[in-house]
Amino acid sequence: MTVNGNGNDTGAATTEDLEPVEDFRARARTWLAGNMPPLGDGWNDRSDERRERERELQGRLWAGGFAGICFPKEYGGLGLTTDHQRAFTAESAPYDMPFSLNVPTLGILAATLVEFGTHEQKLRHLPPILRGEELWVQFLSEPSGGSDLAGCLTRADRDGDVFILNGSKIWSSAAYASDWAMCLARTNWDVPKHRGLTMFIMKIHQPGVTVEQIRQVDGTLEFCQEFFDDVPIPASDVVGEVDDGWTVASRLLVHERLAVGGGSPYTSGASASHDSGGADSTMVDAAREAGREADPHVRRLVAEAHVRQLVAGQLVRRITGGMATGAMPPPAGSIIKLFGATNVMRRTEIGLEIAGGSVVAWPEGDPGVGAQLGANSLSRQGVSLGGGSNEIQRNIISERVLGMPREAAADREIPYREVRRGGSGR
Ligand SMILES: Cc1cc2nc3c(=O)[nH]c(=O)nc-3n(C[C@H](O)[C@H](O)[C@H](O)COP(=O)(O)OP(=O)(O)OC[C@H]3O[C@@H](n4cnc5c(N)ncnc54)[C@H](O)[C@@H]3O)c2cc1C
């Protein structure tokens, strides 16, 4: 058995059977040079055209035999190790890659499906995901609140072989352009809140599901809210056990924290999503553009940004390594997530300070690096909220990694029906 960074069986027999990492690296280098386009501007563009382009790039990885490096062979992956994945990611740095498929589709939802899906569910969905044909999204947060995930009010009532869903989810990233979702819903109101939830596979575009896009401060329309009106979901699309959705959701969140922090074995490509503050060359370019590369204070800032990136990379290796050997518990993924989020905030501040006024005004038709840093700064807080806020990560680290007492919660042990709450639901 071969385990990946999460301690899961990747489907490979033994490490001795596997292609040596350096052979794999050399083969990947040749293939990438012949098949993937060079990395240019627009790789982090969040337009619909870019999303379609990334589906196509994922299809190229599949056709070339380099998709799903750590996914089980049985479901279309390569069944290789995190070292193979790291080698491929390093070699792919000069090339355009399907970056946005990493989070949430590959790193979070496909990863959760590998762990909890039935054989049929995995056969049905994992190969199309690895071909770039299925984009997935998470339907977790609700208008009544996202941090208290177990306080979910969307309901699923069983009717023979189907469950009927009613309720609303919100802040789902790019749901309008995605195909499938994992949706958490309440199936039992007579037990405490964590024990009455079920996770479902949901087809997004079907009668009864209304998807509305939400305009953000930077003008983009990626976030969505969904409304469910008597949406039928086959019982065969339950992920894990009925009423045990909290177990699935908790693991999903571990995958999310790893993926957002840059430590998932299931993601491919060097432009990690947690680095929205810009790669180090961006800081140097910003200093040059502002004519401040000789300024000692600016040089210190560039160095700080660089050191932060080095620490982030080392932290990912240390925590994922610790999790793989069992030396660290799965919630340790929150350490990566928290560092990644605070790192983005600090690097954004550094970028703004170096670039100065060019983040808000630039010559017509010539936006430059400063403009890019300015645009990135508008969404800098996203990573401090998505996947659970910084405060929630700190709670998890203190309680589940350091063993400190649990936060008091008046609603933890009483049937959810009796919990006093605002909003809808019964
Ligand atoms: C970029 C981005 C992408 C996202 N994508 C998705 C997605 O695809 N699918 C999805 O379902 N959701 C998504 N979300 C939503 C995200 O999961 C929620 O924003 C998050 O869980 C926080 O929930 P909330 O916004 O409702 O804030 P609330 O839960 O209302 O919290 C408000 C504030 O109170 C603090 N707080 C709450 N409880 C505690 C506590 N116990 N102790 C200390 N402080 C506390 C929080 O830290 C926060 O600062 C995304 C969010 C972002 C920013």
XYZ file of C-alpha atoms and ligand atoms in Angstrom:
479
model
C 0.000 0.000 0.000
C 1.176 3.533 -0.782
C -0.094 6.475 1.216
C -0.412 10.040 0.143
C -0.060 13.184 2.264
C -3.372 12.527 3.978
C -2.425 9.042 5.003
C -4.805 7.493 2.466
C -4.225 4.530 0.229
C -3.615 5.892 -3.262
C -4.285 2.569 -4.928
C -0.648 1.818 -5.722
C 0.673 -1.604 -4.697
C 4.028 -0.783 -3.082
C 6.534 2.008 -3.589
C 8.929 -0.519 -5.172
C 6.464 -1.077 -8.048
C 6.331 2.600 -8.866
C 8.221 4.541 -11.494
C 11.175 6.238 -9.750
C 10.431 9.901 -9.049
C 13.388 11.169 -11.113
C 12.326 9.085 -14.147
C 8.809 10.427 -13.767
C 10.172 13.970 -13.484
C 12.213 13.613 -16.698
C 9.232 12.159 -18.569
C 7.006 14.986 -17.280
C 9.544 17.630 -18.336
C 9.592 16.355 -21.922
C 5.827 15.989 -22.108
C 5.131 19.445 -20.626
C 7.485 21.098 -23.135
C 5.662 19.450 -26.026
C 2.083 19.784 -24.842
C 1.381 22.631 -22.418
C 1.383 26.332 -23.361
C 3.811 28.669 -21.583
C 2.492 30.527 -18.545
C 1.406 33.977 -19.666
C -0.806 36.787 -18.424
C -4.325 35.925 -17.432
C -3.683 32.620 -15.635
C -5.505 33.998 -12.573
C -8.301 35.580 -14.605
C -11.650 34.341 -13.258
C -13.651 34.766 -16.464
C -15.878 32.103 -18.016
C -13.497 31.891 -21.013
C -10.593 31.145 -18.684
C -12.631 28.467 -16.901
C -13.398 26.759 -20.212
C -9.725 27.032 -21.154
C -8.797 25.284 -17.889
C -11.212 22.447 -18.573
C -9.396 21.994 -21.870
C -5.963 22.113 -20.173
C -7.097 19.473 -17.685
C -8.193 17.367 -20.676
C -4.662 17.666 -22.051
C -3.171 16.416 -18.761
C -5.563 13.459 -18.911
C -4.755 12.651 -22.527
C -1.030 12.838 -21.748
C -1.329 10.520 -18.732
C -0.498 13.185 -16.117
C -3.909 13.874 -14.539
C -4.703 12.805 -10.975
C -1.166 11.864 -9.941
C -2.171 10.900 -6.367
C -5.681 9.640 -7.243
C -6.320 5.864 -7.192
C -5.610 4.040 -10.450
C -8.943 2.283 -10.302
C -10.699 5.609 -10.848
C -8.470 7.072 -13.534
C -5.611 8.419 -11.415
C -1.958 7.395 -11.489
C -1.802 6.000 -7.922
C 1.562 7.678 -7.336
C 3.012 9.466 -4.313
C 3.196 13.062 -3.131
C 6.870 13.078 -4.200
C 5.759 12.375 -7.791
C 3.166 15.143 -7.493
C 5.731 17.594 -6.122
C 8.133 16.752 -8.961
C 5.415 17.326 -11.560
C 4.339 20.596 -9.954
C 7.953 21.852 -9.932
C 8.400 20.937 -13.600
C 5.091 22.547 -14.558
C 6.034 25.984 -13.121
C 6.811 27.600 -16.534
C 3.543 26.349 -18.065
C -0.105 27.294 -18.041
C -2.079 24.800 -15.980
C -5.721 24.295 -14.959
C -5.062 26.085 -11.657
C -8.648 26.812 -10.662
C -9.637 23.149 -10.950
C -7.435 22.522 -7.919
C -9.780 24.276 -5.502
C -12.445 23.187 -4.883
C -12.923 20.426 -7.500
C -9.768 18.293 -7.194
C -8.275 19.223 -3.835
C -11.508 19.282 -1.836
C -14.470 17.524 -3.435
C -12.745 14.793 -5.436
C -10.508 14.186 -2.414
C -13.588 13.746 -0.206
C -15.177 11.455 -2.789
C -12.039 9.269 -2.776
C -12.458 8.819 0.971
C -16.224 8.507 1.385
C -17.720 7.779 -2.038
C -19.132 4.371 -2.918
C -17.399 2.416 -5.692
C -20.195 3.460 -8.096
C -20.004 7.125 -7.127
C -16.243 7.151 -7.663
C -16.505 5.345 -10.996
C -19.190 7.772 -12.159
C -17.468 10.995 -11.144
C -13.704 10.696 -10.681
C -12.716 9.956 -14.315
C -14.838 12.859 -15.697
C -13.376 15.152 -13.017
C -9.845 14.158 -14.030
C -10.744 14.805 -17.686
C -11.912 18.346 -16.825
C -15.520 17.509 -17.709
C -17.007 18.020 -14.239
C -16.481 21.091 -12.067
C -17.617 20.738 -8.479
C -18.528 23.184 -5.746
C -19.381 22.979 -2.060
C -22.848 23.856 -0.805
C -22.082 24.327 2.889
C -22.534 27.947 4.056
C -26.044 29.283 4.564
C -27.493 32.783 4.837
C -27.921 32.231 8.615
C -24.131 31.748 9.045
C -21.128 29.823 7.802
C -18.906 29.355 10.867
C -21.580 27.324 12.636
C -21.682 24.785 9.824
C -23.452 22.200 11.970
C -26.298 24.680 12.447
C -27.352 23.940 8.851
C -31.038 24.629 8.122
C -31.348 23.217 4.603
C -33.503 20.129 5.020
C -33.657 16.802 3.227
C -36.765 14.689 3.816
C -36.772 11.056 2.749
C -39.479 9.918 0.346
C -38.836 6.299 -0.662
C -35.697 6.119 -2.777
C -35.184 9.879 -2.883
C -34.570 12.748 -0.503
C -36.381 16.038 -1.144
C -34.234 19.106 -0.473
C -35.457 22.562 0.502
C -33.441 25.552 1.702
C -30.694 27.881 0.570
C -26.871 27.921 0.373
C -24.650 30.943 -0.169
C -21.070 32.059 -0.983
C -20.629 29.081 -3.294
C -17.714 29.929 -5.573
C -18.619 29.783 -9.278
C -21.631 27.509 -8.722
C -23.307 28.982 -11.815
C -20.484 27.623 -13.986
C -20.094 24.301 -12.138
C -21.755 20.950 -12.705
C -22.027 19.135 -9.384
C -21.998 19.984 -5.683
C -21.574 18.322 -2.326
C -24.468 19.647 -0.304
C -24.916 19.333 3.466
C -28.508 19.079 4.662
C -30.376 18.220 7.847
C -32.049 14.823 7.760
C -32.833 14.433 11.459
C -34.156 17.210 13.731
C -34.549 15.004 16.828
C -30.861 14.599 17.632
C -28.122 17.141 18.560
C -27.037 19.290 15.647
C -23.880 17.438 14.647
C -25.697 14.070 14.495
C -28.570 14.847 12.140
C -26.757 15.933 8.968
C -26.223 14.129 5.656
C -23.919 14.943 2.736
C -25.381 14.619 -0.778
C -24.072 14.678 -4.321
C -26.247 17.235 -6.124
C -26.547 18.010 -9.819
C -26.562 21.808 -9.894
C -28.465 22.554 -13.077
C -31.820 20.826 -12.629
C -35.427 21.868 -11.982
C -35.902 23.178 -8.430
C -32.392 24.663 -8.147
C -32.157 28.430 -8.701
C -28.645 29.876 -8.842
C -28.202 33.633 -8.384
C -24.852 35.384 -8.823
C -23.699 37.999 -6.281
C -21.695 41.042 -7.384
C -18.544 41.670 -5.349
C -16.573 44.834 -4.662
C -14.220 44.159 -7.579
C -17.176 43.807 -9.957
C -16.886 40.030 -10.365
C -19.920 37.760 -10.129
C -18.308 34.557 -8.947
C -20.106 34.078 -5.623
C -23.567 32.540 -5.813
C -26.606 31.883 -3.707
C -28.754 28.835 -4.449
C -32.390 28.229 -3.602
C -33.719 24.666 -3.420
C -37.412 24.021 -3.981
C -38.331 20.332 -3.641
C -35.137 19.114 -5.300
C -35.151 15.300 -5.538
C -31.838 13.548 -4.832
C -31.554 9.754 -5.181
C -30.667 7.979 -1.929
C -27.758 6.432 -3.859
C -26.213 9.930 -3.955
C -25.704 10.085 -0.189
C -21.986 10.421 0.559
C -21.061 8.368 3.629
C -23.911 7.442 5.969
C -27.313 9.083 6.439
C -27.173 11.340 9.556
C -23.366 11.073 9.596
C -22.710 13.988 7.261
C -20.709 15.737 9.958
C -17.960 13.112 9.604
C -17.850 13.756 5.842
C -18.002 17.552 6.273
C -15.192 17.493 8.837
C -12.897 15.588 6.474
C -13.950 17.828 3.585
C -12.828 20.801 5.677
C -9.470 19.124 6.404
C -8.999 18.727 2.642
C -10.062 22.336 2.121
C -7.579 23.672 4.668
C -4.789 21.649 3.126
C -5.714 22.653 -0.418
C -6.184 26.352 0.359
C -2.944 26.344 2.368
C -1.089 24.696 -0.543
C -0.588 21.261 1.092
C -2.977 18.981 -0.813
C -1.596 15.895 -2.578
C -4.468 16.152 -5.083
C -3.627 19.527 -6.622
C -1.263 20.127 -9.518
C 0.552 23.264 -10.650
C 2.812 25.858 -9.062
C 0.639 28.969 -8.872
C -0.939 28.034 -5.569
C -4.244 29.740 -4.919
C -3.117 30.857 -1.463
C -0.575 33.216 -3.036
C -2.938 35.912 -4.187
C -0.427 38.456 -2.826
C 1.741 37.816 -5.885
C 4.855 35.717 -6.486
C 8.198 37.127 -5.374
C 9.109 38.399 -8.804
C 5.966 40.546 -8.480
C 7.424 42.335 -5.438
C 10.719 42.941 -7.210
C 8.890 44.101 -10.341
C 6.726 46.434 -8.234
C 9.858 47.917 -6.615
C 11.416 48.490 -10.055
C 8.210 49.924 -11.476
C 8.056 52.396 -8.581
C 11.771 53.223 -9.028
C 12.383 52.170 -5.416
C 14.600 49.102 -5.754
C 17.537 50.912 -4.034
C 15.425 52.096 -1.090
C 16.625 50.152 2.021
C 13.104 50.001 3.483
C 11.680 48.587 0.233
C 14.496 46.028 0.074
C 13.621 44.898 3.606
C 9.976 44.508 2.564
C 10.902 42.465 -0.525
C 13.083 40.254 1.689
C 10.273 39.810 4.224
C 7.861 38.782 1.467
C 10.416 36.293 0.161
C 11.116 34.801 3.604
C 7.391 34.436 4.236
C 7.042 32.410 1.035
C 9.954 30.181 2.052
C 8.442 29.620 5.500
C 5.039 28.852 3.949
C 6.591 26.193 1.709
C 8.533 24.611 4.562
C 5.475 24.660 6.819
C 3.421 22.803 4.217
C 6.074 20.078 3.964
C 6.429 19.763 7.721
C 2.702 19.603 8.488
C 1.729 17.298 5.612
C 4.722 15.083 6.457
C 3.635 14.999 10.111
C 0.073 14.140 9.113
C 1.220 11.340 6.794
C 3.208 9.628 9.572
C 0.486 10.215 12.167
C 2.761 12.482 14.225
C 0.222 15.260 13.736
C -3.592 14.922 13.781
C -5.625 15.865 10.643
C -6.798 19.187 12.191
C -3.148 20.314 11.964
C -4.103 21.299 8.390
C -5.598 24.403 10.057
C -2.046 25.571 10.850
C -1.263 25.719 7.119
C -4.572 27.419 6.386
C -4.078 30.052 9.106
C -0.494 30.786 8.072
C -1.535 30.959 4.406
C -4.313 33.448 5.221
C -2.190 35.719 7.403
C 0.598 35.462 4.826
C -1.683 36.691 2.037
C -2.761 39.643 4.193
C 0.802 40.623 5.072
C 2.137 40.143 1.542
C -0.727 42.253 0.218
C 0.218 45.057 2.627
C 3.833 44.749 1.537
C 2.871 44.890 -2.141
C 0.712 47.984 -1.604
C 3.447 49.730 0.357
C 6.075 49.038 -2.292
C 3.876 49.976 -5.246
C 2.504 53.180 -3.676
C 0.065 55.232 -5.755
C 0.288 52.957 -8.809
C -2.194 50.575 -7.132
C -4.994 53.130 -7.548
C -3.998 55.153 -10.646
C -1.969 54.322 -13.717
C -1.389 55.688 -17.223
C -4.301 54.917 -19.543
C -3.883 51.531 -21.224
C -0.791 50.658 -19.159
C -1.930 49.138 -15.858
C 1.426 47.582 -14.731
C 2.231 45.487 -11.648
C 0.841 48.042 -9.192
C -2.600 47.805 -10.766
C -2.528 44.021 -10.409
C -1.537 44.312 -6.741
C -4.337 46.831 -6.227
C -6.888 44.511 -7.818
C -5.648 41.558 -5.734
C -5.925 43.613 -2.564
C -9.699 43.879 -3.003
C -10.091 40.163 -2.349
C -7.272 39.782 0.188
C -9.616 38.890 3.041
C -11.183 36.027 1.103
C -8.691 33.440 2.229
C -9.180 34.544 5.869
C -12.857 33.516 5.573
C -13.218 30.818 2.897
C -12.797 27.342 4.382
C -13.431 28.761 7.853
C -12.339 32.092 9.287
C -9.017 32.731 11.040
C -10.843 32.749 14.398
C -12.302 29.305 13.678
C -8.848 27.979 12.669
C -7.432 29.282 15.945
C -10.223 27.502 17.849
C -9.471 24.256 15.987
C -5.727 24.494 16.622
C -6.194 25.195 20.317
C -8.831 22.490 20.865
C -7.907 19.676 18.476
C -4.164 20.083 18.023
C -3.114 21.485 21.407
C -5.797 19.709 23.482
C -7.174 22.801 25.204
C -10.763 22.776 26.587
C -13.592 23.054 24.029
C -15.388 26.330 23.506
C -18.664 26.418 25.451
C -21.749 25.716 23.289
C -25.270 25.750 24.757
C -26.740 23.856 21.766
C -24.300 20.936 21.512
C -26.225 18.191 23.342
C -29.889 19.047 22.804
C -32.115 17.899 19.894
C -31.778 20.435 17.083
C -35.556 20.911 16.985
C -35.303 22.499 20.467
C -32.426 24.863 19.654
C -33.478 28.519 19.674
C -32.371 30.225 16.492
C -33.169 33.012 14.084
C -33.851 32.478 10.368
C -36.037 29.833 8.789
C -36.335 26.120 9.460
C -38.570 24.296 11.865
C -13.331 33.393 -1.083
C -14.432 32.615 -0.393
C -14.904 31.451 -0.972
C -15.943 30.750 -0.358
N -16.432 29.649 -0.991
C -17.438 28.962 -0.423
C -18.002 27.840 -1.107
O -17.599 27.514 -2.233
N -18.996 27.158 -0.510
C -19.475 27.510 0.733
O -20.350 26.811 1.227
N -19.002 28.583 1.411
C -17.986 29.332 0.852
N -17.509 30.447 1.480
C -18.116 30.892 2.728
C -17.231 30.673 3.952
O -17.135 29.310 4.249
C -17.813 31.506 5.093
O -17.644 32.860 4.750
C -17.129 31.226 6.414
O -17.368 29.924 6.850
C -17.591 32.223 7.496
O -18.979 32.212 7.566
P -19.814 33.578 7.486
O -19.284 34.373 6.342
O -21.249 33.218 7.498
O -19.422 34.355 8.811
P -20.022 34.121 10.249
O -20.053 32.665 10.574
O -21.306 34.867 10.367
O -18.898 34.805 11.156
C -18.787 36.240 11.267
C -17.544 36.561 12.116
O -17.681 35.993 13.425
C -16.547 35.189 13.741
N -16.949 34.011 14.509
C -18.003 33.195 14.252
N -18.044 32.192 15.144
C -16.984 32.365 15.988
C -16.482 31.643 17.108
N -17.084 30.538 17.559
N -15.364 32.114 17.715
C -14.740 33.240 17.274
N -15.182 33.970 16.204
C -16.287 33.540 15.576
C -15.967 34.779 12.403
O -14.586 34.496 12.502
C -16.245 35.984 11.529
O -15.209 36.926 11.674
C -16.494 31.185 0.881
C -16.002 32.369 1.461
C -15.005 33.075 0.830
C -14.542 34.362 1.475
